[in-house]
Short mmCIF file of C-alpha atoms in Angstrom, two decimals:
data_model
loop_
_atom_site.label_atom_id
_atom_site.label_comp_id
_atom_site.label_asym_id
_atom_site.label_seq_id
_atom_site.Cartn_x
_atom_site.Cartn_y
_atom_site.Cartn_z
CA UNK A 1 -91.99 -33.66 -42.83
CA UNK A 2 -91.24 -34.36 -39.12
CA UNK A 3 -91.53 -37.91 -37.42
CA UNK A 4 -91.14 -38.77 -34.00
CA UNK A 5 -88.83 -42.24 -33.77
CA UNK A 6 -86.53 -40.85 -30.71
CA UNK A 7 -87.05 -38.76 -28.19
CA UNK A 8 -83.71 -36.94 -29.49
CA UNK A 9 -85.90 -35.91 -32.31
CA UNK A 10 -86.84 -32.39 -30.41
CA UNK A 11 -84.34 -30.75 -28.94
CA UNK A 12 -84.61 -29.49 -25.35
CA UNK A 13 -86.22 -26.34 -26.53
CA UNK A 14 -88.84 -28.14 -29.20
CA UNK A 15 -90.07 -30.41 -25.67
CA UNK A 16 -90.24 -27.50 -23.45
CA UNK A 17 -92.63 -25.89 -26.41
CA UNK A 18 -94.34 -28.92 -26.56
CA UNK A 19 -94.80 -29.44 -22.56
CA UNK A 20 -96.29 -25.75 -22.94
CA UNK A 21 -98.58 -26.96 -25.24
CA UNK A 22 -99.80 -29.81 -23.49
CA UNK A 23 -100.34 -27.70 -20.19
CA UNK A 24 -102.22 -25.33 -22.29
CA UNK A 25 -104.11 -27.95 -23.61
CA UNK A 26 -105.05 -29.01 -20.50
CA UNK A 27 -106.10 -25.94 -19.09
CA UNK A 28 -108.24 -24.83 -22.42
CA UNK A 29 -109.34 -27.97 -24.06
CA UNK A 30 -112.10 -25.85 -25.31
CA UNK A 31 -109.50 -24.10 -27.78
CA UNK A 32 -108.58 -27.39 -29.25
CA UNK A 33 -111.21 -28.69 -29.85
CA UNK A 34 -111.27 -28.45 -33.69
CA UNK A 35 -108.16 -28.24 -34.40
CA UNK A 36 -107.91 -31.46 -36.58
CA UNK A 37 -111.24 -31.43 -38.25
CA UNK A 38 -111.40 -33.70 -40.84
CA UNK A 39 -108.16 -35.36 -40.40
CA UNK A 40 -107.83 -38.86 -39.32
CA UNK A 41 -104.86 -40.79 -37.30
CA UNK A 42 -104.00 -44.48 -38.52
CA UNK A 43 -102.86 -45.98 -35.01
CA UNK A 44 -101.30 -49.30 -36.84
CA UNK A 45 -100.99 -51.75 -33.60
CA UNK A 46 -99.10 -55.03 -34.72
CA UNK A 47 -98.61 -55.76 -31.02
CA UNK A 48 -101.22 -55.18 -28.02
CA UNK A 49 -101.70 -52.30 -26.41
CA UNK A 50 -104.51 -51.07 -23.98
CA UNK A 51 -103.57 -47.28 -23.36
CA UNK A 52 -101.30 -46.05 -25.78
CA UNK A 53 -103.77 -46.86 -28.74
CA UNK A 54 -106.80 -45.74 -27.15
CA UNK A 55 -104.60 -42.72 -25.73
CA UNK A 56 -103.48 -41.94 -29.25
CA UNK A 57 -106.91 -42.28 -30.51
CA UNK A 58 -108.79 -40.26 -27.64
CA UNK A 59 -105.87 -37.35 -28.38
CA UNK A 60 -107.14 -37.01 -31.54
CA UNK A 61 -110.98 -37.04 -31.17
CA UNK A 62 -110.20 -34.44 -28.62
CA UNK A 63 -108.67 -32.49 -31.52
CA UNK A 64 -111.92 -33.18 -33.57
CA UNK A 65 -110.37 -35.65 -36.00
CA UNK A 66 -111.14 -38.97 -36.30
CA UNK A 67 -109.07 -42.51 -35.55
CA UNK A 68 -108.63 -45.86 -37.60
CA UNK A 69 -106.63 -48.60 -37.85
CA UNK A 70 -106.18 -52.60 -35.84
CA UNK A 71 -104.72 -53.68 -32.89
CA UNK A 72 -103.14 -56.67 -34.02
CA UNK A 73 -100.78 -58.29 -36.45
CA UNK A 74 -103.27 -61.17 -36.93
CA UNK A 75 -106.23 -58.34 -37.85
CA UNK A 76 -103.70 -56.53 -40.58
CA UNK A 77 -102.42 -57.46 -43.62
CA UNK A 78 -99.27 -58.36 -41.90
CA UNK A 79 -100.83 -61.81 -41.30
CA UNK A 80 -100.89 -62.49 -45.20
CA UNK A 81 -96.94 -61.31 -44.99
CA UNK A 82 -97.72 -57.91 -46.31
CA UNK A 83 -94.44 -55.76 -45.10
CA UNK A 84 -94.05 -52.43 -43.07
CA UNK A 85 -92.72 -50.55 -45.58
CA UNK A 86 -95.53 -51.53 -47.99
CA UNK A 87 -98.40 -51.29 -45.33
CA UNK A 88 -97.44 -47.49 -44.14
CA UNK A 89 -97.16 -46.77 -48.27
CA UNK A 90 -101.20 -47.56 -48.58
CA UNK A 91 -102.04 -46.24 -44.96
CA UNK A 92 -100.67 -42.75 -46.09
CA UNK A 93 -102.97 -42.73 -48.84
CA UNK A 94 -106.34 -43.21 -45.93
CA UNK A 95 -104.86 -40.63 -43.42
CA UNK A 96 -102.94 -37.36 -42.25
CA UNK A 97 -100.43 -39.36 -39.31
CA UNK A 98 -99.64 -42.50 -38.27
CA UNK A 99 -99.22 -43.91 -35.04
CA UNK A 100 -97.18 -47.87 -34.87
CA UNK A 101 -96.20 -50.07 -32.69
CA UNK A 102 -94.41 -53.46 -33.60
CA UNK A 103 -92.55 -56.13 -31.80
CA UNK A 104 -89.59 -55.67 -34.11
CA UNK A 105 -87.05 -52.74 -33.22
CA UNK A 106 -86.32 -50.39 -35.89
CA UNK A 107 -90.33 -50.98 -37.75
CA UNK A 108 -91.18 -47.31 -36.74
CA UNK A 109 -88.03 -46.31 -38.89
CA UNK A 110 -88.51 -48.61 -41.43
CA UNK A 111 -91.99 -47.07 -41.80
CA UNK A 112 -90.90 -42.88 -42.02
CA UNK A 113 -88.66 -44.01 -45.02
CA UNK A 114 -91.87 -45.46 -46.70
CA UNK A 115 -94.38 -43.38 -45.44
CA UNK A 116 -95.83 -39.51 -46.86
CA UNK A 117 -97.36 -38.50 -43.44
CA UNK A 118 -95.79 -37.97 -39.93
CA UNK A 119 -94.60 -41.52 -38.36
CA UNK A 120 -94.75 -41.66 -34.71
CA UNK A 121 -92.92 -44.54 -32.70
CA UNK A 122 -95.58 -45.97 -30.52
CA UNK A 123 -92.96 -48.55 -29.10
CA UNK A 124 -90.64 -50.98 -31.47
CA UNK A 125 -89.68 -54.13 -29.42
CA UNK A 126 -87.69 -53.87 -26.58
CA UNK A 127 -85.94 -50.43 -28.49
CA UNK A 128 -87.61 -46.87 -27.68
CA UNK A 129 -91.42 -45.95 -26.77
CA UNK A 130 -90.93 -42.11 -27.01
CA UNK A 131 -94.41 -40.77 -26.67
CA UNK A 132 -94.13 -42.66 -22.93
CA UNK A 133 -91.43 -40.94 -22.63
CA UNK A 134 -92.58 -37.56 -23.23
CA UNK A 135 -95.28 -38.29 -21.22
CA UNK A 136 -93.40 -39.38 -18.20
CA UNK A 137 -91.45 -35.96 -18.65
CA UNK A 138 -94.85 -34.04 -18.55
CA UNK A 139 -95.67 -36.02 -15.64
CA UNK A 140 -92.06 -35.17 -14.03
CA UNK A 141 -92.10 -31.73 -15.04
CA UNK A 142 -95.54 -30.90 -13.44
CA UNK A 143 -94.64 -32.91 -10.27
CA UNK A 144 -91.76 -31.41 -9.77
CA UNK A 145 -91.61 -28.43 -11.46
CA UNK A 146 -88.52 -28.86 -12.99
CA UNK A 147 -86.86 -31.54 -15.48
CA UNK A 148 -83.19 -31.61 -14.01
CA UNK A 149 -80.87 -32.21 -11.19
CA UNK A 150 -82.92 -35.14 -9.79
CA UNK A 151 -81.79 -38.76 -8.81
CA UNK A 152 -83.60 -40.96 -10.45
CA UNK A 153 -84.11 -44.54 -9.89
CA UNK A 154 -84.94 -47.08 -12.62
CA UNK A 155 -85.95 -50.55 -11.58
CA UNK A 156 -87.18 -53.65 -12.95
CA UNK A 157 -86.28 -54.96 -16.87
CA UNK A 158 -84.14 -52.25 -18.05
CA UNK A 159 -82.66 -54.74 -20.57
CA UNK A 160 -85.70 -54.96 -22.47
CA UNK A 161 -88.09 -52.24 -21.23
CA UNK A 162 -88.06 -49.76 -24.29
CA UNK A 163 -89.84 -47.16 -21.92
CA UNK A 164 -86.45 -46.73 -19.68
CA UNK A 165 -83.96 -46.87 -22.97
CA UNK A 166 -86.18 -43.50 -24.05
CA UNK A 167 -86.45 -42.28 -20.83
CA UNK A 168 -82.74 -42.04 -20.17
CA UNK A 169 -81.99 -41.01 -23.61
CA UNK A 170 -84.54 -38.20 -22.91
CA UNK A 171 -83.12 -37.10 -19.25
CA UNK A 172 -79.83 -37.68 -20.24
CA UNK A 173 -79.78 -34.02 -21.91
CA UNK A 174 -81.12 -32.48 -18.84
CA UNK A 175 -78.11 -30.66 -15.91
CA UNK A 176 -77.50 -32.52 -12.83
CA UNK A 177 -79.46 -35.92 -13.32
CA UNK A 178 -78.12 -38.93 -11.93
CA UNK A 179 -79.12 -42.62 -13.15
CA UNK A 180 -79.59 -45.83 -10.38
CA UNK A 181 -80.32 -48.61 -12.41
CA UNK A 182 -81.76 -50.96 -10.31
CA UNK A 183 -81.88 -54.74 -11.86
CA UNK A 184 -81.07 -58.45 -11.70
CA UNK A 185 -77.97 -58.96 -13.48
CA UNK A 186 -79.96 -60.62 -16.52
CA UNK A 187 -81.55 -57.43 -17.11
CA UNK A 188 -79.00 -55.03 -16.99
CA UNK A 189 -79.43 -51.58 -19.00
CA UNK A 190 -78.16 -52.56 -22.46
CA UNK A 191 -74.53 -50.99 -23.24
CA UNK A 192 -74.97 -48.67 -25.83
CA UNK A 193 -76.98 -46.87 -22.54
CA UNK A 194 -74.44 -46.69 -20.99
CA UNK A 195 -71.95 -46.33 -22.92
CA UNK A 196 -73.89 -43.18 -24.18
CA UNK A 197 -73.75 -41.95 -20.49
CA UNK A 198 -69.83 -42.72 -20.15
CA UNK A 199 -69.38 -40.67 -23.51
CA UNK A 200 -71.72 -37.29 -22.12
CA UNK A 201 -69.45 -37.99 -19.03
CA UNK A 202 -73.33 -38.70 -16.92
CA UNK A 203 -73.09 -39.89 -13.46
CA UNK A 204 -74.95 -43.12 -12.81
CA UNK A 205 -74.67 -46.48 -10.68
CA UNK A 206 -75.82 -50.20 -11.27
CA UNK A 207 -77.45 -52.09 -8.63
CA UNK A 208 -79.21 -55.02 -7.65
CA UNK A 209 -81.25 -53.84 -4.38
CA UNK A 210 -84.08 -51.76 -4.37
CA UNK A 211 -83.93 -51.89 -0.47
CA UNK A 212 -80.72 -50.51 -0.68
CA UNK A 213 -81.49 -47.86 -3.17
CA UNK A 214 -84.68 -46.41 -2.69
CA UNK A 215 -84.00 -43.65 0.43
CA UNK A 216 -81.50 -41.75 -2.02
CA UNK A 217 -83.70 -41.66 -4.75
CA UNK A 218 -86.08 -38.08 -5.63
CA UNK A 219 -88.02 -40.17 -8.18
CA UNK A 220 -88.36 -44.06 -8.94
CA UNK A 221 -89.44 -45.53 -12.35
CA UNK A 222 -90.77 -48.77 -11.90
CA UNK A 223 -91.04 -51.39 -14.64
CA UNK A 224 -92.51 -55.01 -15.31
CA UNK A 225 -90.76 -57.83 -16.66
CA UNK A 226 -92.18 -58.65 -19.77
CA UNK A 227 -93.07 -62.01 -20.10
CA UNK A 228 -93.25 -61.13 -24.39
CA UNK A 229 -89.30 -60.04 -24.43
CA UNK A 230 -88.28 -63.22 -23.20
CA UNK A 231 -87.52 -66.61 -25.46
CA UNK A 232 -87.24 -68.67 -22.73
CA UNK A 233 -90.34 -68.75 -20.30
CA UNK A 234 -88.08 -70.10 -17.71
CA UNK A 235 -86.07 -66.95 -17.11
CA UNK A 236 -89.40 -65.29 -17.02
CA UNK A 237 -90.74 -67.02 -14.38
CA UNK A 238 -87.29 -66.66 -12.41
CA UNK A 239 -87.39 -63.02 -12.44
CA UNK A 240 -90.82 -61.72 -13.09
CA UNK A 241 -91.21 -61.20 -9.05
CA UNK A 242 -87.40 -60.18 -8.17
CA UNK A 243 -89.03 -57.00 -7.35
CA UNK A 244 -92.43 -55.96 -5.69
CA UNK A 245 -92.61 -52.32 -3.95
CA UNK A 246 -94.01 -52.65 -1.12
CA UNK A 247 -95.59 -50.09 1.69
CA UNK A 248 -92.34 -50.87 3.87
CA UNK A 249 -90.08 -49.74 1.05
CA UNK A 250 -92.35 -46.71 -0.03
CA UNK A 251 -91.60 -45.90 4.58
CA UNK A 252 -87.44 -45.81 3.57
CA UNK A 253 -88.68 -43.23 0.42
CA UNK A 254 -88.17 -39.49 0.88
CA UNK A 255 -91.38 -38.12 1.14
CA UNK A 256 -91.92 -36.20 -2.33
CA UNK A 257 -90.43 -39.41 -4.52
CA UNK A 258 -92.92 -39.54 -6.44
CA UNK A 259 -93.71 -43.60 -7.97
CA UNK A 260 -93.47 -43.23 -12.08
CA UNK A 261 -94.67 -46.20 -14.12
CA UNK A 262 -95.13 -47.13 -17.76
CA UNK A 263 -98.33 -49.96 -17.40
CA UNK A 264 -99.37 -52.50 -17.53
CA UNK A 265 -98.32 -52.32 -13.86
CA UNK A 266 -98.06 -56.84 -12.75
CA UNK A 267 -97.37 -57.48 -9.73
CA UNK A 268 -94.23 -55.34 -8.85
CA UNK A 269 -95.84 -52.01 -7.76
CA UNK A 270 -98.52 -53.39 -4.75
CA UNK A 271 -102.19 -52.06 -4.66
CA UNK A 272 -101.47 -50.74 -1.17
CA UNK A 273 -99.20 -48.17 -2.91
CA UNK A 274 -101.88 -46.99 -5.21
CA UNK A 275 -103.31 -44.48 -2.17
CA UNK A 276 -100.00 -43.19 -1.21
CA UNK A 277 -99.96 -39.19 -2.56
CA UNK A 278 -96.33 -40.24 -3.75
CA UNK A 279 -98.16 -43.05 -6.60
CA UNK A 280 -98.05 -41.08 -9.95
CA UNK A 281 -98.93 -43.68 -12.21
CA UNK A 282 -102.64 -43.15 -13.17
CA UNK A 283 -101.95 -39.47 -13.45
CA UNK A 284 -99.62 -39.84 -16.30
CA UNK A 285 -102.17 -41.57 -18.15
CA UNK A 286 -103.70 -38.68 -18.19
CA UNK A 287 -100.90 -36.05 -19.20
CA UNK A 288 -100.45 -38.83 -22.16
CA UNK A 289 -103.34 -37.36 -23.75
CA UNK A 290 -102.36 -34.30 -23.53
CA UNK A 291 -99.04 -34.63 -24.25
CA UNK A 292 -100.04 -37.27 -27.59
CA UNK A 293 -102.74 -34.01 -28.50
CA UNK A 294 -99.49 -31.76 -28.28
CA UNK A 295 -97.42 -33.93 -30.14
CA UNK A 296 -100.30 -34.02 -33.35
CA UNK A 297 -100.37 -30.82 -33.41
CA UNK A 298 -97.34 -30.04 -33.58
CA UNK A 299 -95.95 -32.52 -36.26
CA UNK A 300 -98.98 -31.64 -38.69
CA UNK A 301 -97.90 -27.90 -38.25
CA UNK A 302 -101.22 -26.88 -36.73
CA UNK A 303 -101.16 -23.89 -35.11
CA UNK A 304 -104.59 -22.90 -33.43
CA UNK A 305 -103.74 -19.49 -32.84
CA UNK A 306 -103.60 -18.75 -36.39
CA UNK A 307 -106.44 -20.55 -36.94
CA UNK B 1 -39.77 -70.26 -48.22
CA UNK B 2 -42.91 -69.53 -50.67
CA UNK B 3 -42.55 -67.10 -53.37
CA UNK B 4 -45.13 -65.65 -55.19
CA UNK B 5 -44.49 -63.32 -57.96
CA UNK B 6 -44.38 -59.55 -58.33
CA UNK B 7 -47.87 -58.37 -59.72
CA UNK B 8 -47.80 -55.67 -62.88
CA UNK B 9 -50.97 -53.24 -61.70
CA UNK B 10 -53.51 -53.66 -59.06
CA UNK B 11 -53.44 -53.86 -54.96
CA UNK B 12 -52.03 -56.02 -52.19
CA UNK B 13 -53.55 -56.44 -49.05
CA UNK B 14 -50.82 -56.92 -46.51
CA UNK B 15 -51.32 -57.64 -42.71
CA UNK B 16 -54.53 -58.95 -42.91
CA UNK B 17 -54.61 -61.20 -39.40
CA UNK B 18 -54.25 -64.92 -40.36
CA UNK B 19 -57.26 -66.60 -41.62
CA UNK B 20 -59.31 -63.34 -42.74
CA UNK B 21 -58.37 -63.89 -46.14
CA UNK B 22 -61.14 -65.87 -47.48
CA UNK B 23 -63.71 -63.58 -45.62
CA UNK B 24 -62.13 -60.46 -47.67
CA UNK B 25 -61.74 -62.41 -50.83
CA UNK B 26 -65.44 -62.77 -50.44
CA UNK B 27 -66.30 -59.61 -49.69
CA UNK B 28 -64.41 -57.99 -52.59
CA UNK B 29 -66.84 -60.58 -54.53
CA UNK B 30 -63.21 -61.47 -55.97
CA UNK B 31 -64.83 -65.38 -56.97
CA UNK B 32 -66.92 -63.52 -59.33
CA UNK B 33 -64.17 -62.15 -61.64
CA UNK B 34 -61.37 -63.19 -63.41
CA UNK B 35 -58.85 -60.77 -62.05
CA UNK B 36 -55.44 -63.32 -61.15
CA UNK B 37 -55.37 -63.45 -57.01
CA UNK B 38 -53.48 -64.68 -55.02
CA UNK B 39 -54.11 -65.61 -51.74
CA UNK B 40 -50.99 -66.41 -48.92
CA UNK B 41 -52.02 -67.66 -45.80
CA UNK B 42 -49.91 -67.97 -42.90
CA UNK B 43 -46.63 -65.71 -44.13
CA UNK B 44 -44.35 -65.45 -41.59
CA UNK B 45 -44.78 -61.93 -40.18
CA UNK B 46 -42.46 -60.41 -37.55
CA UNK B 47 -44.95 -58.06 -36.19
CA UNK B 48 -48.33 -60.82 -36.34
CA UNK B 49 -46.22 -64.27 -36.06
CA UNK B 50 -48.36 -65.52 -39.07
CA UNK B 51 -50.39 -63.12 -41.51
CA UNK B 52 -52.82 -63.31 -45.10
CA UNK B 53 -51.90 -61.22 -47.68
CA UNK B 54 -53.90 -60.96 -50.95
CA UNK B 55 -52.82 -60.07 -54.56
CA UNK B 56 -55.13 -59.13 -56.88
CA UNK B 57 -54.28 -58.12 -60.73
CA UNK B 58 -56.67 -55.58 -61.37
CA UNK B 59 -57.47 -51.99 -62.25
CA UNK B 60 -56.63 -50.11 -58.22
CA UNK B 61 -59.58 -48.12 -58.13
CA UNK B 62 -62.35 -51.21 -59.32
CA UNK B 63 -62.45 -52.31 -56.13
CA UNK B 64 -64.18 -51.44 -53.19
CA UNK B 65 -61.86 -51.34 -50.04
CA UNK B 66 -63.74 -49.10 -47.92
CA UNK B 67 -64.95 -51.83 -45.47
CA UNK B 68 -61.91 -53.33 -45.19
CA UNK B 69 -60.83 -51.23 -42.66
CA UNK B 70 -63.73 -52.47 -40.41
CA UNK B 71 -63.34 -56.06 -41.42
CA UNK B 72 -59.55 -55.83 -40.41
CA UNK B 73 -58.37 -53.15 -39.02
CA UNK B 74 -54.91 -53.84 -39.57
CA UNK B 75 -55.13 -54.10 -42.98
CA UNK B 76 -52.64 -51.80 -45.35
CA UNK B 77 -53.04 -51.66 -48.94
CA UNK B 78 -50.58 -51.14 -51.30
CA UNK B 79 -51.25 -49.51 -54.67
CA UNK B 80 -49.09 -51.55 -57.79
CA UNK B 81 -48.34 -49.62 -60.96
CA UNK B 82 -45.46 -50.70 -63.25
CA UNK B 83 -44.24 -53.41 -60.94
CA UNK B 84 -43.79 -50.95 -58.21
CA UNK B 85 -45.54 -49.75 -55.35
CA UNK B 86 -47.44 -45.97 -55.89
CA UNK B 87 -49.49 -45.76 -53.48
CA UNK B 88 -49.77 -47.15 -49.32
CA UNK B 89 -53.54 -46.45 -49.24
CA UNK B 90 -54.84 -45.30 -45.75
CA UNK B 91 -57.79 -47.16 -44.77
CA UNK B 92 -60.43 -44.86 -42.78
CA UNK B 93 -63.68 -46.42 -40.94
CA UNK B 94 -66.50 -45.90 -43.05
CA UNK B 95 -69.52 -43.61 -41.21
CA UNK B 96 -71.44 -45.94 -42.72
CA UNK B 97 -71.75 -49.70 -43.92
CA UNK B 98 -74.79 -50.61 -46.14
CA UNK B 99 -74.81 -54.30 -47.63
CA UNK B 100 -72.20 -56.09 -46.18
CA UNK B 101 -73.25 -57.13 -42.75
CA UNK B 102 -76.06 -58.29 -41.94
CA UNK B 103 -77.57 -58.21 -38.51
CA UNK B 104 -77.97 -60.94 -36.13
CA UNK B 105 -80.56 -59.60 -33.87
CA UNK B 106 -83.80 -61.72 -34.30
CA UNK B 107 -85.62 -58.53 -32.66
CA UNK B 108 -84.33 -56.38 -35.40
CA UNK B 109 -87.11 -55.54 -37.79
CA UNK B 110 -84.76 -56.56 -41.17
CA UNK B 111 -85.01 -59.99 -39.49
CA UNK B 112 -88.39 -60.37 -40.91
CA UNK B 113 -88.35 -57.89 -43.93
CA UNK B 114 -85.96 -59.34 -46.39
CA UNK B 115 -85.69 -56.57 -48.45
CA UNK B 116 -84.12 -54.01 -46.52
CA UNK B 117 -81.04 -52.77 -46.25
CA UNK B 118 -78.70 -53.54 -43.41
CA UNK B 119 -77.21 -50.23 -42.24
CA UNK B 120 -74.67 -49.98 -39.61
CA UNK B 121 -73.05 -46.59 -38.54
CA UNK B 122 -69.81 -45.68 -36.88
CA UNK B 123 -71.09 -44.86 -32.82
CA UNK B 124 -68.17 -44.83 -31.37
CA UNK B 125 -64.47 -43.73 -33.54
CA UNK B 126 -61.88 -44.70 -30.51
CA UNK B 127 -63.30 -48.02 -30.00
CA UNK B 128 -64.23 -48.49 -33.86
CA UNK B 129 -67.87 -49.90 -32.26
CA UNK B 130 -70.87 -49.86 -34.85
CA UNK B 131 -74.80 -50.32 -34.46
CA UNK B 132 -77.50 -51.64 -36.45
CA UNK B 133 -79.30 -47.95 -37.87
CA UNK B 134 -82.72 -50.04 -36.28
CA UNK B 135 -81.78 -51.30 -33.76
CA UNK B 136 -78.67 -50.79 -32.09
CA UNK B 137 -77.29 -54.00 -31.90
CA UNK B 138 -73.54 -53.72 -31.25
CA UNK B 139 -70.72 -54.79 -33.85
CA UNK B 140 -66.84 -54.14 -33.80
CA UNK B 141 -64.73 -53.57 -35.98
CA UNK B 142 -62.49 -56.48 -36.77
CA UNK B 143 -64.31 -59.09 -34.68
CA UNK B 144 -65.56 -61.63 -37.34
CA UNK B 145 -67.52 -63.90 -37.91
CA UNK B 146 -69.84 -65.68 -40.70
CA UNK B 147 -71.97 -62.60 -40.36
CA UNK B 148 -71.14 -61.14 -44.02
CA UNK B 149 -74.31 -61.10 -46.32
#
């Protein structure tokens, strides 16, 4: 049985078949349409969440199955103190996969040892968020046609933005891609990032400006602060507008670097941006669907061809 | 000039840096038999200036020495049979530690489920660095502290 925890999970190979997938998905979502009759997802949300739940359930009502589950710790039986490991042992016994997110890092791991049906990692703390990351590489991929020799830029809370940890995990297997990590000092990329990079011998660069940065850069991941990751409300309220993107700084941009971000977007991507052709945000909301349809399929083993 | 006597069977721990020998003692779970130790702090040491060294009466092979070589890298252990030394056991860094350390990292998901086990793998063999299996958090060998479960 096959979870998804990591990005690293499917080799290079595994994603490209699953990127085929998705694009075939969204070209024939006719064909899919039944797919998972009669199975049901558990989406098992101890920590808000606006699109990736309601992505992960759309993804499989599109495959004709069916979605339950809560969307908060307080709702569960966490609340009475019930663990992970016990919860995902009952929820295996209501459905066929489970989606969870949890403010802890590790929970989506703790949950495949437990669990009898296919775990996916919808985001542990401040640790990995793969399905945004396969997403964003759909996104990439379809953009730009290709998923290597790019620099891209990474900006905002890389220290606790789980979203950028899978990202460059993801990318880091891909020729010719070169990392500008673009932070305040307090939110640096965590070291075992980089020191993963220094050990695949990966070309990257730390900085602080996004003014300085941005004209060199074919593609710019932008992320939020999040006011959540932080135990100290003062440091969020120091750095939760060190950087907005503005229309100025989109006029330094090359003109095909395309504007990648997770969501909730705060304050640090302006509205004015959101008409510029270059703003891909909203449209990999929609390859998440896809891409999360893809992803069921393929970890229940569902071929509809041989349907 | 303190002298402490030859042991029959069992295993000294030489080189241990001074002041780690309580923290191995413990480990070893040494306070919960009655094998004879003894316990030097602060030899004089040519090499370290001042060193631990533990002696511990016992059967060689009842012990588990495996994470010593994380604990204290500089450890060496000699094997004592008939009075005399048989064995200078090499210490190698574990792939994996289960049950000794426990993790700091109040993000870390065994910081709210008691019951699991702390897991820590070998990431990186030159710089003897190990990470939580859940979260990553970052741990080297032979810096301690009162992190031992």
């Amino acid at each position: 049985m096959r979870h998804l925890l990591s990005p690293l999970d499917f080799s290079v190979q595994e994603l490209e078949d699953l990127f085929d997938l998705a694009a075939d998905i969204e070209k024939n979502p006719g064909k899919y349409a039944h797919a998972c009759d009669g199975l049901k997802i558990a989406t098992l949300f101890y920590e808000p969440s606006t699109r990736t739940r309601l992505s992960f359930e759309a993804a499989m009502m599109n495959l004709g199955g069916k979605a339950l589950g809560f969307a908060s710790a307080d709702s569960s039986s966490a609340a009475k103190g019930e663990s992970v490991a016990d919860t995902i042992r009952v929820i295996s016994c209501f459905a066929d996969i489970a989606a969870i997110r949890h403010s802890k890092e590790g929970a989506a791991l703790v949950a495949s040892r437990f669990s009898s049906i296919p775990v996916i990692n919808a985001g542990d703390g401040g640790h990995e968020h793969p399905t945004q990351t396969l997403l964003d590489m759909m996104t990439i991929r379809t953009l730009k046609g290709r998923l290597d020799h790019f620099t891209i830029g990474i900006c905002g809370d890389l220290k606790f933005g789980r979203t950028v940890h899978s990202l460059v995990n993801a990318m880091s297997r891909y020729e010719g891609v070169h990392f500008v990590f673009i932070s305040p000092p307090e939110l640096r990329v965590p070291d075992y990032i980089t020191e993963m990079l220094d050990e695949k011998g990966l070309s990257y660069e730390e900085k602080i400006s996004l003014d300085e940065a941005i004209s060199g850069l074919d593609l710019l991941y932008m992320t939020r602060v999040q006011r959540e990751r932080f135990f100290n409300e003062e440091d969020y309220v120091r750095l939760k507008n060190f950087y907005v993107l503005t229309p100025k700084l989109m006029s330094m941009a090359k003109e095909d670097m395309y504007v990648l971000h997770p969501l909730p977007r705060v304050n640090e991507i302006s509205v004015e941006i959101d008409k510029d052709p270059r703003a891909a945000y909203f449209r990999q909301v929609q390859y998440g669907v896809y891409v999360r349809m893809a992803l069921i399929l393929t970890l229940l083993g569902i071929d509809v061809d041989s349907l | 000039m303190l002298n402490v006597g030859k042991i029959e069977e069992g295993i000294v721990l030489d080189h241990i840096e001074a002041g780690k020998a309580m923290l191995i003692y413990h480990y070893l779970k040494l306070d919960r038999t009655e094998y004879p130790v003894a316990i030097i702090k602060n030899a004089r040491s040519e090499a370290m200036t001042r060193k631990d060294i533990l002696k511990v009466e016992c059967d060689p092979d009842s012990l588990n020495l495996d994470v010593i070589a994380f604990m204290a890298p500089s450890v060496t252990v000699n094997v004592i049979k008939g009075g005399e030394i048989v064995e200078k056991r090499q210490l190698h860094l574990p792939e994996e530690i289960t049950g000794v350390l426990k993790c700091h990292n109040p993000r870390c998901i065994t910081s709210i489920e008691q019951e699991l086990p702390h897991i820590f793998y070998l990431s990186d063999h030159t710089r003897q660095i190990y990470r939580c299996r859940y979260c990553e958090e970052r741990y080297t060998a032979g810096v301690l502290e009162k992190r031992y479960r």
